[in-house]
CSV table of C-alpha atoms (C1' of nucleotides) in Angstrom, one decimal:
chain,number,residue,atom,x,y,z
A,42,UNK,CA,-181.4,87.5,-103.6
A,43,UNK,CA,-183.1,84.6,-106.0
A,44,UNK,CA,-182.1,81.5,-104.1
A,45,UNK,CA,-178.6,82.5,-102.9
A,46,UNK,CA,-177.0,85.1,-101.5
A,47,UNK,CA,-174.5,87.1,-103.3
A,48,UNK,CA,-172.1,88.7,-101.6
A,49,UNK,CA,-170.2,92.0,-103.0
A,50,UNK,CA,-166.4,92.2,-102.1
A,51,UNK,CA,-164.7,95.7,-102.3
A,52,UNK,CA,-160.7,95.9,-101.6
A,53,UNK,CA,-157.8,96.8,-103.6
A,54,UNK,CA,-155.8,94.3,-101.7
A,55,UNK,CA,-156.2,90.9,-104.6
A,56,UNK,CA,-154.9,88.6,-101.8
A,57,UNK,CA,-157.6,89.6,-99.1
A,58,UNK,CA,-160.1,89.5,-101.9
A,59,UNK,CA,-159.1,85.8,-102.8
A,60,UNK,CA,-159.0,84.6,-99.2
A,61,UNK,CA,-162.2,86.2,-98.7
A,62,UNK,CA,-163.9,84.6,-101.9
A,63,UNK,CA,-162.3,81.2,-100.8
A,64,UNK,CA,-164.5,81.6,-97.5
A,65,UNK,CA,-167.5,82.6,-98.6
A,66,UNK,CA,-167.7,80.3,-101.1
A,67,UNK,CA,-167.4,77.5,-98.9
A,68,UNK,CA,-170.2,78.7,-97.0
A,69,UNK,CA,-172.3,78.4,-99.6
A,70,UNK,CA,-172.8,82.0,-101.0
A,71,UNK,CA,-172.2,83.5,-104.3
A,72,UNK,CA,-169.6,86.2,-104.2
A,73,UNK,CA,-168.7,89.1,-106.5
A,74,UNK,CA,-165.2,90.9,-106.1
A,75,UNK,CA,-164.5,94.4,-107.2
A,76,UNK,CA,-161.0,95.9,-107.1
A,77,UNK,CA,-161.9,99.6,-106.1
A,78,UNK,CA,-164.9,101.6,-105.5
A,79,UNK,CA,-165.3,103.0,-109.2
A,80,UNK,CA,-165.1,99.3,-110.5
A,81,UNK,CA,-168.2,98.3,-107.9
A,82,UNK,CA,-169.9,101.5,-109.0
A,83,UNK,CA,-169.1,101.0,-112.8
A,84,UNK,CA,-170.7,97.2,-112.5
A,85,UNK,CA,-173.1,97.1,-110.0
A,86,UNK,CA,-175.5,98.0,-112.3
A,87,UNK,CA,-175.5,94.7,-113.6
A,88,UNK,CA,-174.1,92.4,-111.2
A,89,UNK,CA,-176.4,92.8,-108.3
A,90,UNK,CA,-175.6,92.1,-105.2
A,91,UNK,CA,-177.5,91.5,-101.9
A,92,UNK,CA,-175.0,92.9,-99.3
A,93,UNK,CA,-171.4,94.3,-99.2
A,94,UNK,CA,-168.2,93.6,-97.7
A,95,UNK,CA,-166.6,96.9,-97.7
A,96,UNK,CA,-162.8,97.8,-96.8
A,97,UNK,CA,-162.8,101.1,-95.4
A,98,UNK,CA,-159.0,102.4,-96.8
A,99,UNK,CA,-158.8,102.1,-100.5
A,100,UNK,CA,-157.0,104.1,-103.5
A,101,UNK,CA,-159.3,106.5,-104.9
A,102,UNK,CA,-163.1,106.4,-103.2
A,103,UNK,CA,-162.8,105.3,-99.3
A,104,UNK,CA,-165.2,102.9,-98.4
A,105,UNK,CA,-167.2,105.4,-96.3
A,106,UNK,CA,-167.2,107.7,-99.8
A,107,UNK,CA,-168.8,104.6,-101.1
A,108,UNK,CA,-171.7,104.0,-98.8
A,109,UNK,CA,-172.1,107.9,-99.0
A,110,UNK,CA,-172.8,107.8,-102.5
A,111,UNK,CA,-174.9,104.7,-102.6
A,112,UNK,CA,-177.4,106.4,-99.2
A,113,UNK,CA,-177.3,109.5,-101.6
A,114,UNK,CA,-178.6,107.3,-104.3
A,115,UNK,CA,-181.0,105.7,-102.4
A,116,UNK,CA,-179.5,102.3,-102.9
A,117,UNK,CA,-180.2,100.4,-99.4
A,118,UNK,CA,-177.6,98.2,-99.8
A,119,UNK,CA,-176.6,96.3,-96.2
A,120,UNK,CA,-173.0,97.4,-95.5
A,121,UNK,CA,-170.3,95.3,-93.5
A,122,UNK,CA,-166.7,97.2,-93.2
A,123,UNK,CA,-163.9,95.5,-92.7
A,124,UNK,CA,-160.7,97.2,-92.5
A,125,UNK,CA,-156.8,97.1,-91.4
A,126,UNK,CA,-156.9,101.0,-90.0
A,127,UNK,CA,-159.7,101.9,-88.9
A,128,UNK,CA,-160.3,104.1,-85.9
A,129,UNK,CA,-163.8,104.9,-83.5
A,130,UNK,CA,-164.1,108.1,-85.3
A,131,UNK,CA,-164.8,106.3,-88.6
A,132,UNK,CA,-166.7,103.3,-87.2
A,133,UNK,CA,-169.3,105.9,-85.9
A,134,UNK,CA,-169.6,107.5,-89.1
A,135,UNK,CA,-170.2,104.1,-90.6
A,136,UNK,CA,-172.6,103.3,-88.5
A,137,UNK,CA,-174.8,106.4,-88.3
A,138,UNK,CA,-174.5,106.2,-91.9
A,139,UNK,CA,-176.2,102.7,-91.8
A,140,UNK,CA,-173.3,100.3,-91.8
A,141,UNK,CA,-174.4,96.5,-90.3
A,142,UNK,CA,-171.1,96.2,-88.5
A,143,UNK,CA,-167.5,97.9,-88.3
A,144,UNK,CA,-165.1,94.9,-88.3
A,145,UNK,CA,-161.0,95.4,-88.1
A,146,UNK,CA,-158.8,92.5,-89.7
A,147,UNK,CA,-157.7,90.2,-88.7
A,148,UNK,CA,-161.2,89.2,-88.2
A,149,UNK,CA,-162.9,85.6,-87.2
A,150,UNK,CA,-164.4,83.8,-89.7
A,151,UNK,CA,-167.6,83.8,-87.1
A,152,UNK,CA,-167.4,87.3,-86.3
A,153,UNK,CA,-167.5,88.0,-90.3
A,154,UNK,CA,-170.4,85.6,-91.1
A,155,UNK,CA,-172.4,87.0,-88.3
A,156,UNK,CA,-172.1,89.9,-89.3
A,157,UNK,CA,-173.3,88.7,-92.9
A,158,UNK,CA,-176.1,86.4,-91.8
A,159,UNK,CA,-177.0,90.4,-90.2
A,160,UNK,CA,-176.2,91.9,-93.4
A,161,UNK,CA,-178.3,89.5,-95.5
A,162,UNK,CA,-181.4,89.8,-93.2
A,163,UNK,CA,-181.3,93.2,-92.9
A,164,UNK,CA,-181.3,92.9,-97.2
A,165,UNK,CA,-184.1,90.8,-97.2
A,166,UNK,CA,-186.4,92.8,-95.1
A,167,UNK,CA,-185.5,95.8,-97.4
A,168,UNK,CA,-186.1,93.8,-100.5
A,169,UNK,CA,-189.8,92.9,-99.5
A,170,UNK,CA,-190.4,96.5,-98.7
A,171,UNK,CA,-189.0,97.1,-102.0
A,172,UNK,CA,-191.2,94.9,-103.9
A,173,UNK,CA,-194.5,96.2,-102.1
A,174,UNK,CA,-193.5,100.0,-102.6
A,175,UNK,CA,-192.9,99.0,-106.1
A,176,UNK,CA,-196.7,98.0,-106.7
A,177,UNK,CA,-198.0,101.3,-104.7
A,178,UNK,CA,-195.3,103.5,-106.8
A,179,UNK,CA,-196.6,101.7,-110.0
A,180,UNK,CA,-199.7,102.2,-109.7
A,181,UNK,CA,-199.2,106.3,-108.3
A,182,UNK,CA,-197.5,107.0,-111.6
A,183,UNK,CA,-200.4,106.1,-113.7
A,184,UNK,CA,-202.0,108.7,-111.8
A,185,UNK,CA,-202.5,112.4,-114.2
A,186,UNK,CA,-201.1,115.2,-112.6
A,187,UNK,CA,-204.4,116.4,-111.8
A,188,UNK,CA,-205.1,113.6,-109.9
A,189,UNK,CA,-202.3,113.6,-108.1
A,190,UNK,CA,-202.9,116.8,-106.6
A,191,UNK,CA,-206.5,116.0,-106.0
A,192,UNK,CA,-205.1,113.1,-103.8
A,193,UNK,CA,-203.2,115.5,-102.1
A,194,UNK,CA,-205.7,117.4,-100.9
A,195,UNK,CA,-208.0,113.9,-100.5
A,196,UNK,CA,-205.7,112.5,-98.1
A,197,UNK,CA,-205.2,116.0,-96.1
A,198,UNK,CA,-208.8,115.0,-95.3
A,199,UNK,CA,-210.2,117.6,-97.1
A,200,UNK,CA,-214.1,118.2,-98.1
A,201,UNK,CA,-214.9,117.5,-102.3
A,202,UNK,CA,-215.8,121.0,-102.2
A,203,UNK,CA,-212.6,122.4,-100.7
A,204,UNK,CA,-210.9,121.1,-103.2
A,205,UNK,CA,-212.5,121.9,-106.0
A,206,UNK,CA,-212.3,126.0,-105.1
A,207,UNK,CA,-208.6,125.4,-103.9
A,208,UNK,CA,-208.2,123.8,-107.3
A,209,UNK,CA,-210.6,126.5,-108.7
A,210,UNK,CA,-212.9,123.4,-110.4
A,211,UNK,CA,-216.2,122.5,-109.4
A,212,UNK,CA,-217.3,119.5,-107.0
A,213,UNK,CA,-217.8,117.4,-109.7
A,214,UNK,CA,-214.8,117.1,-111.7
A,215,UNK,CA,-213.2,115.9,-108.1
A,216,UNK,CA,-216.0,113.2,-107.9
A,217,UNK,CA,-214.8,112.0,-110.9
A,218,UNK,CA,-210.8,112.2,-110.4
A,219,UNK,CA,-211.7,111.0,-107.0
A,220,UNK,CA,-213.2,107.8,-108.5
A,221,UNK,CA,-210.5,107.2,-111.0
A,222,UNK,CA,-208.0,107.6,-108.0
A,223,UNK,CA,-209.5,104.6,-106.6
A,224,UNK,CA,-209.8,102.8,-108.9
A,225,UNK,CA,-206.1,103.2,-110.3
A,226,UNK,CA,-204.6,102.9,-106.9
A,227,UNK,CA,-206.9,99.9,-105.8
A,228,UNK,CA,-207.9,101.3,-102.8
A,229,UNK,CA,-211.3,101.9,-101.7
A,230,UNK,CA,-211.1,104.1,-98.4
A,231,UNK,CA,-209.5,107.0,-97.5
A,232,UNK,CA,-207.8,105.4,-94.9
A,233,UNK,CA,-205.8,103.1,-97.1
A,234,UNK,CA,-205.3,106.0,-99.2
A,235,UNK,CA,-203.7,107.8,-96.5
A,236,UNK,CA,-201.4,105.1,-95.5
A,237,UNK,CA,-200.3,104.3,-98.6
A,238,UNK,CA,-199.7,108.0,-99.1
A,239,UNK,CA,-197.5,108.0,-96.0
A,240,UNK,CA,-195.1,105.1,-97.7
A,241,UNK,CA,-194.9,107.0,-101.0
A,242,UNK,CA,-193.6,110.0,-99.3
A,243,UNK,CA,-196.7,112.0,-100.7
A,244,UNK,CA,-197.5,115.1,-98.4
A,245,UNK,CA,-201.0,116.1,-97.9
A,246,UNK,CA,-201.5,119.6,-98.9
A,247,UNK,CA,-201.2,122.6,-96.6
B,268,UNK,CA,-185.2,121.8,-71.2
B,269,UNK,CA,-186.5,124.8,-69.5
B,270,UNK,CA,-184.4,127.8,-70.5
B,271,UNK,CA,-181.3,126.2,-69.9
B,272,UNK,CA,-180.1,123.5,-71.8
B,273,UNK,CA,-179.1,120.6,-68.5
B,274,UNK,CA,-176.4,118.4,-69.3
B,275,UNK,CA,-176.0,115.1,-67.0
B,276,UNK,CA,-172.4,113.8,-66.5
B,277,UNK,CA,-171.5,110.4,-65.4
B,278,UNK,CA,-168.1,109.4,-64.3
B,279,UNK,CA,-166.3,107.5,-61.5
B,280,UNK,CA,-163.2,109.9,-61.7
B,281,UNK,CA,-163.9,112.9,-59.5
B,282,UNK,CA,-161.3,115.0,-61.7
B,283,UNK,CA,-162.8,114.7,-64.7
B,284,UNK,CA,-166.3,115.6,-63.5
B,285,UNK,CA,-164.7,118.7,-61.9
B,286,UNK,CA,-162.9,119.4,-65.2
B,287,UNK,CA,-166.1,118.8,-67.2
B,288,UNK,CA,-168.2,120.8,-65.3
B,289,UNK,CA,-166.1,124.2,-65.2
B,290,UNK,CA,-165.4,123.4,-68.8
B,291,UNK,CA,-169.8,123.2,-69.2
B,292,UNK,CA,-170.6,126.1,-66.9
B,293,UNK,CA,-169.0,128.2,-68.7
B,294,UNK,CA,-170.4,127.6,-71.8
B,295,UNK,CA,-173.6,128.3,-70.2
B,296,UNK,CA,-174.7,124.7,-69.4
B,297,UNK,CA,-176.5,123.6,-66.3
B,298,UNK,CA,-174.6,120.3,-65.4
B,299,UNK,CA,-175.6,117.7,-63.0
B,300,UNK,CA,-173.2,115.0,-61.7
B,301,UNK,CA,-172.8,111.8,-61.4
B,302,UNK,CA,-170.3,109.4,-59.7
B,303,UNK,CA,-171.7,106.1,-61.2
B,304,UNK,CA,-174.3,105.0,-63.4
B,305,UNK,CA,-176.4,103.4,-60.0
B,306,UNK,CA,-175.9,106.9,-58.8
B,307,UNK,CA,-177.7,108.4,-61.8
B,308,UNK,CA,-180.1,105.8,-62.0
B,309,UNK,CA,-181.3,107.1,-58.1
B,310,UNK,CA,-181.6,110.3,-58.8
B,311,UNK,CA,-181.9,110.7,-62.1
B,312,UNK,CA,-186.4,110.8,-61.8
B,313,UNK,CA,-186.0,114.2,-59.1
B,314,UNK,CA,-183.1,115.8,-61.2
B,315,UNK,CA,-183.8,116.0,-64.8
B,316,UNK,CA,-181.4,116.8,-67.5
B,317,UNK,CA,-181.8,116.9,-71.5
B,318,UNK,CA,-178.9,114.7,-72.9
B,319,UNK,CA,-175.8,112.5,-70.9
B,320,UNK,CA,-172.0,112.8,-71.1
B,321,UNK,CA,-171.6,109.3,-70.2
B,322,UNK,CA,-167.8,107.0,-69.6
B,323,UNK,CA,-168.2,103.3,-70.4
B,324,UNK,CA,-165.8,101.6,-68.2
B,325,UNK,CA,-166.8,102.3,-64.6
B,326,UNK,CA,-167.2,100.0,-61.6
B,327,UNK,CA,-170.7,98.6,-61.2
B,328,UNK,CA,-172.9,99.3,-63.9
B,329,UNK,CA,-171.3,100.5,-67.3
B,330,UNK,CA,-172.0,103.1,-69.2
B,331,UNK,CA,-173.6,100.6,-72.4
B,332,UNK,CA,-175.5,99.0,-69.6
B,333,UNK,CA,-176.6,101.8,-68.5
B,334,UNK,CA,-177.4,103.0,-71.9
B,335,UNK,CA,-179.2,99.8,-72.5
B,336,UNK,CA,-181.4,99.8,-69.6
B,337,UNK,CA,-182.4,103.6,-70.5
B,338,UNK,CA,-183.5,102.5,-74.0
B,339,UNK,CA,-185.1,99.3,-72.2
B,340,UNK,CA,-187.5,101.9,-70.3
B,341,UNK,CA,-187.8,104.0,-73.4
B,342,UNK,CA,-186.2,106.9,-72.3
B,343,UNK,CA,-185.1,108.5,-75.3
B,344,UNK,CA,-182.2,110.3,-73.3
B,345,UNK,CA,-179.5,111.4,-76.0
B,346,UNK,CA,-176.3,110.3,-74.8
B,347,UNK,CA,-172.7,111.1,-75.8
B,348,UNK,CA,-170.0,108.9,-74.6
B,349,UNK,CA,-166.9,109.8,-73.8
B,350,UNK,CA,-164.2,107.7,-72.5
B,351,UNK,CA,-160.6,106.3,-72.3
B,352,UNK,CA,-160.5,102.8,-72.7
B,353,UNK,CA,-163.0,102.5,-76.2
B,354,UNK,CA,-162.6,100.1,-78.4
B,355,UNK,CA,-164.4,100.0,-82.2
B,356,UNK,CA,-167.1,97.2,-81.1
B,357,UNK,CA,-167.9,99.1,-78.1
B,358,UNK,CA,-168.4,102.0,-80.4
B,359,UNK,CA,-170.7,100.3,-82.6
B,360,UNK,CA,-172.5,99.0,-80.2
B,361,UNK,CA,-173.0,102.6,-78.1
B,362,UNK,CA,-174.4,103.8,-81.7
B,363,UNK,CA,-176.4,101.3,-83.2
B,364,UNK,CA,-178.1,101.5,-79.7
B,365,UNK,CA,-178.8,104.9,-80.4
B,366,UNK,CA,-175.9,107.5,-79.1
B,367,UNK,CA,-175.5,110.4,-80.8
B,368,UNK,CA,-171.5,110.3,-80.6
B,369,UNK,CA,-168.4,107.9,-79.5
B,370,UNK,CA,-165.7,109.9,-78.1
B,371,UNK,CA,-162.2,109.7,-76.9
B,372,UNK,CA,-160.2,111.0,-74.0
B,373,UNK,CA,-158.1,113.2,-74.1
B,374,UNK,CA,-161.2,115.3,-76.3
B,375,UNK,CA,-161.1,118.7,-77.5
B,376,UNK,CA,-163.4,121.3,-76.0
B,377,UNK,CA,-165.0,121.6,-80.0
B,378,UNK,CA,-164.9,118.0,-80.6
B,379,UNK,CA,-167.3,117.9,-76.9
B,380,UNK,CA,-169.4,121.0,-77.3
B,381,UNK,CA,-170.6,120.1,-81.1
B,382,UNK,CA,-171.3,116.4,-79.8
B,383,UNK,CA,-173.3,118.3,-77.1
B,384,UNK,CA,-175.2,120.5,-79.5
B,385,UNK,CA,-176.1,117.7,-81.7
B,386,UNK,CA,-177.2,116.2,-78.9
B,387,UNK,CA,-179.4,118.9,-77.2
B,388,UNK,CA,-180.9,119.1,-80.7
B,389,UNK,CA,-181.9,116.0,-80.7
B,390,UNK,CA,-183.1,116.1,-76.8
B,391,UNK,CA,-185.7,118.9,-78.4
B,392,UNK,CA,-186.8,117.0,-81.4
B,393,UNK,CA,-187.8,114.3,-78.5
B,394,UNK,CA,-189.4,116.7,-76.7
B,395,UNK,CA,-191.4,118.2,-79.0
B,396,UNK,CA,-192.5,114.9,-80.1
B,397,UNK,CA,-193.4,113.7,-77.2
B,398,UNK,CA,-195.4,116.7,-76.0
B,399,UNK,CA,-197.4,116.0,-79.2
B,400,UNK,CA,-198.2,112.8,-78.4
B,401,UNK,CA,-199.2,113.1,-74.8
B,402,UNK,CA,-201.6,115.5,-76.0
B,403,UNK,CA,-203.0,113.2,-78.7
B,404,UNK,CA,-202.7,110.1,-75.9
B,405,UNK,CA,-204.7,112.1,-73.3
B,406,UNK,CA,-207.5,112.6,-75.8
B,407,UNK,CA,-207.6,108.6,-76.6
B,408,UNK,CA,-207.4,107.7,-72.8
B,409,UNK,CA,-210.9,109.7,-72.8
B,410,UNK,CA,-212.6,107.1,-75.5
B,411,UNK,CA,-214.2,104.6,-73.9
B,412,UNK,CA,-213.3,101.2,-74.7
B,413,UNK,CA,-216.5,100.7,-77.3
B,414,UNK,CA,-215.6,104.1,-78.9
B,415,UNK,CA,-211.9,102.6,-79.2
B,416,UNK,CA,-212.9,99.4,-81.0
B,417,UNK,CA,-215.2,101.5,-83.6
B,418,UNK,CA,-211.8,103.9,-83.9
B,419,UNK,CA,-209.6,100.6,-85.1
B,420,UNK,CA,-212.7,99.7,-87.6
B,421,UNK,CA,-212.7,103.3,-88.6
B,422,UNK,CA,-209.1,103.7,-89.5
B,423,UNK,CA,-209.4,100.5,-91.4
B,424,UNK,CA,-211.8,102.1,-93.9
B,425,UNK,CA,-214.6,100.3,-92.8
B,426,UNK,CA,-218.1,101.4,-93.3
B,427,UNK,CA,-220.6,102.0,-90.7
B,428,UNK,CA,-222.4,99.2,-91.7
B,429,UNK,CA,-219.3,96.9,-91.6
B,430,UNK,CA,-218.6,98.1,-88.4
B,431,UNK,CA,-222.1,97.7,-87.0
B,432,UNK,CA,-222.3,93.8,-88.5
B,433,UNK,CA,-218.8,93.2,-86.9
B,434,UNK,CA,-219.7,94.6,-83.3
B,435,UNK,CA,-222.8,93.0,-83.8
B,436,UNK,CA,-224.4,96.1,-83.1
B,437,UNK,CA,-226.9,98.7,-85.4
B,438,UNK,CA,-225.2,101.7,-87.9
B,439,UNK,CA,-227.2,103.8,-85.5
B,440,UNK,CA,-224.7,102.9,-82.8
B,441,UNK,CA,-221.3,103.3,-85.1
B,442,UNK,CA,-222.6,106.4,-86.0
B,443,UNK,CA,-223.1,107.9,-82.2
B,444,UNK,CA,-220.0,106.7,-81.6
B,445,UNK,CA,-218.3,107.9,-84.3
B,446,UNK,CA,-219.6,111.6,-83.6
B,447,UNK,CA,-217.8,111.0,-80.0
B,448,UNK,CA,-214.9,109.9,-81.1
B,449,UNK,CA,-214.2,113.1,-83.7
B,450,UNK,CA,-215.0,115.5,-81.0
B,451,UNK,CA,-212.8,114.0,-78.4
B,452,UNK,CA,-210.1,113.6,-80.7
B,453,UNK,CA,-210.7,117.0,-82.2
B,454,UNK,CA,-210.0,115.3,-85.7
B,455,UNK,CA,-213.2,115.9,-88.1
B,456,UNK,CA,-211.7,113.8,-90.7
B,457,UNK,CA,-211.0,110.1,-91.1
B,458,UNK,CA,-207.7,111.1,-92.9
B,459,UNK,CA,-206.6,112.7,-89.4
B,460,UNK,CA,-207.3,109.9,-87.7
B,461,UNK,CA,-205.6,107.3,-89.3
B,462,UNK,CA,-202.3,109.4,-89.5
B,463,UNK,CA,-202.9,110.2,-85.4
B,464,UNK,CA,-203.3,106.3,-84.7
B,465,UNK,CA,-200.3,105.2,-86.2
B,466,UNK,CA,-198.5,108.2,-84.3
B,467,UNK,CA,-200.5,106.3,-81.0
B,468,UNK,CA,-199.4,103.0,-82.3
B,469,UNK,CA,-203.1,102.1,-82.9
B,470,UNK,CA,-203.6,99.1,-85.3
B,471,UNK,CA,-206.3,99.1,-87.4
B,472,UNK,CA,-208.8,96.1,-87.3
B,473,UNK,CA,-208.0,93.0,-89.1
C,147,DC,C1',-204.4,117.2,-139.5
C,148,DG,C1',-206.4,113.3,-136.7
C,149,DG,C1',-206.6,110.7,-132.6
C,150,DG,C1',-205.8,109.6,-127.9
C,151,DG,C1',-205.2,111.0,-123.4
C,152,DT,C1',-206.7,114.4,-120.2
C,153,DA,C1',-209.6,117.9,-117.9
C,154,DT,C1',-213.9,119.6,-117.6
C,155,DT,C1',-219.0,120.0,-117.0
C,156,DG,C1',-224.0,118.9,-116.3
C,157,DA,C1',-227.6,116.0,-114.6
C,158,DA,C1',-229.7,112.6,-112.1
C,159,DC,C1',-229.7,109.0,-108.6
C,160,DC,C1',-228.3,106.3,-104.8
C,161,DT,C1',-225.5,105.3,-100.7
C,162,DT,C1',-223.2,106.8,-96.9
C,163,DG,C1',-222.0,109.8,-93.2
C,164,DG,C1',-223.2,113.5,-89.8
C,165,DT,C1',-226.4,115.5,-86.7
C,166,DT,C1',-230.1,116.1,-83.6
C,167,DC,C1',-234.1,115.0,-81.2
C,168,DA,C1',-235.5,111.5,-77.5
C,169,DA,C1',-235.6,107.4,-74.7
C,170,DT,C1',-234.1,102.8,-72.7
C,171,DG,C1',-231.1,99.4,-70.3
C,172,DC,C1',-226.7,98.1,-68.0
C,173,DC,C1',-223.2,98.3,-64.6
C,174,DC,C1',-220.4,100.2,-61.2
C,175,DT,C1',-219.7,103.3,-57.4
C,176,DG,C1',-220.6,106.3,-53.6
D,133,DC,C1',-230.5,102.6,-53.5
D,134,DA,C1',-229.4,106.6,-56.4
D,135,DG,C1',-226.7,108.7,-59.8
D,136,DG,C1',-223.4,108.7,-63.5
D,137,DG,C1',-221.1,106.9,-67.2
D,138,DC,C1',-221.7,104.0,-71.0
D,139,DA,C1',-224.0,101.4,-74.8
D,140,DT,C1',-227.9,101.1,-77.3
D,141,DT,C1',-232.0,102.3,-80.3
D,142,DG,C1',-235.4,104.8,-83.3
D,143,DA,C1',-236.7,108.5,-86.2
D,144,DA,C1',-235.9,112.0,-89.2
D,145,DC,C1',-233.2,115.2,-92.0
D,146,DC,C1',-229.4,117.3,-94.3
D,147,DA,C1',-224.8,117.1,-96.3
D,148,DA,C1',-221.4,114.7,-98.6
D,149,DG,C1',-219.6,111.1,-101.4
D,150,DG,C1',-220.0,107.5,-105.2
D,151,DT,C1',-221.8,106.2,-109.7
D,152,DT,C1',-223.4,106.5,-114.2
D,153,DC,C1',-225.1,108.6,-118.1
D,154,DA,C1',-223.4,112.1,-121.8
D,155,DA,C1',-220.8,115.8,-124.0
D,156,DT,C1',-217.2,119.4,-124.7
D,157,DA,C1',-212.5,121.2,-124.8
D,158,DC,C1',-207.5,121.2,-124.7
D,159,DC,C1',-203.1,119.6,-126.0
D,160,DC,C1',-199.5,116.8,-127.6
D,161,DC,C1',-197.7,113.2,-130.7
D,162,DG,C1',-197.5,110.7,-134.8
DNA sequence: CGGGGTATTGAACCTTGGTTCAATGCCCTG
DNA sequence: CAGGGCATTGAACCAAGGTTCAATACCCCG
């Protein structure tokens, strides 16, 4: 988000795109317009954005196809729709999918940036989870495979000794992986290890 | 949820709770009704049911209020709307507080029935959960409140001797209590209890 | 082929946790 | 007051984890 916002605009109607640009510009935001779907798919690689405003009905990808792919991809990005024809049948799919809000145009300029100032939160709070995920994922890949799996079992609260016949090792080789577990991963107890397990989507074993 | 699956109907048009209910009973539902949402509030602790059919514009309370107010006293009662008059806010609103669908009237018997089935799953994935955790929160009412504080050190990673210093107490002590606390719990390993305390909401020390 | 990263193994030592005896003091309730 | 539940304490012992030495073996990459 470095210091401001930047808003992502997806329609293939140039004249909402412009009139939305002019608004959001005035309010102090940084905005980045895309004509279709494949153009904000083909470029969002490198011009990042921190939310989107997404119209719903568009040539080629929908809008919902959109925020499919990107939740497929794992993406996180806050969605706000915004759309001439939508229906309650697709506003519920937005929203289970994850949508912020399911606006129809015409639409207030307060309804929309309330709906950003949502958006832009809810971007935030997802960024800082980012950034401490990053530091735990880090620091699990410089893990060997062997370790890994030791941690597995170490964080399924299993004995040294259980897991060096499951692994079919002795108890001291998972002293030692144990130790260099810790000290890669930066965390002393078991009980961090398990918690920081849980965030990493690693499964104790069994 | 018993054998049969209980579905709870809340409308203020007599006609559609009698069309509803034939439609339910045959499928092998057991339906209760309701004429408002007050009504279901009343009676709603002596006759159980697993998931709601609920309309959103009746007189008194409506059926988002009503929704609200369930999720308020953390209920966890799946809920479908169904209704005549919806709009796409109220839509959004009914699902980002939680329903599991946002239908129409006039609805088709499929479009109804699947919403139901999604939402009787659901009503069993609470269930389950929660009988898990009433056995797991029976076990922590029996800690005493000492045994509870050494828990929260425990499931920080703390040592013994941390604990002791903190609690201004001897290891001696930590230790006893520590024996206590794995045999009520049933959980030998500290692993097992940090993953059942965060299930429990418990926050570890510091 | 040589070297680096990885996995393994053994030994010895210390720290910590887990368990079991037994006994004391406190506080609340019947 | 008597009894029960709770917190505490000491001693002693065993099991388990943590650490540090050192050495061997495998495998892939340059």
């Amino acid at each position: 988000m470095n210091i401001l916002p930047t808003i992502g605009l997806v329609d293939d109607e140039p004249g909402m795109l412009k009139a939305l640009q002019r608004l959001l510009n005035a309010e102090g935001f940084r905005v980045r317009a895309f004509g279709s779907a494949s153009e904000f798919l083909q470029r969002f690689a490198s011009e990042t954005v921190d939310c989107l405003v997404l119209d719903v009905s568009m040539p080629g990808l929908t809008g919902l196809e959109l925020q499919e792919q990107l939740n497929r991809a794992g993406a996180r990005l806050p969605i706000v729709f915004l759309t001439g024809q939508g229906d309650i049948p697709m506003s519920v799919r937005a929203i289970k999918a994850g949508a912020v809000n399911f606006l129809t145009k015409p639409v207030t300029d307060a309804d929309l940036l309330a709906a950003l100032r949502a958006a832009l939160a809810e971007a935030r709070r997802f960024q800082d989870e980012n950034r401490e995920l990053a530091e735990l994922r880090k620091q699990l890949d410089s893990l060997t495979p062997r370790e890994l799996e030791v941690l597995r079992h170490v964080i399924a609260g299993k004995l040294n000794k259980q897991i060096a016949s499951a692994l079919g090792t002795g108890e001291q080789n998972i002293k030692v992986h144990r130790m260099r577990i810790t000290a890669k991963m930066g965390l002393p107890s078991v009980a961090e290890l398990v918690r920081a397990a849980e965030r990493l989507g690693i499964k104790p074993v069994e």
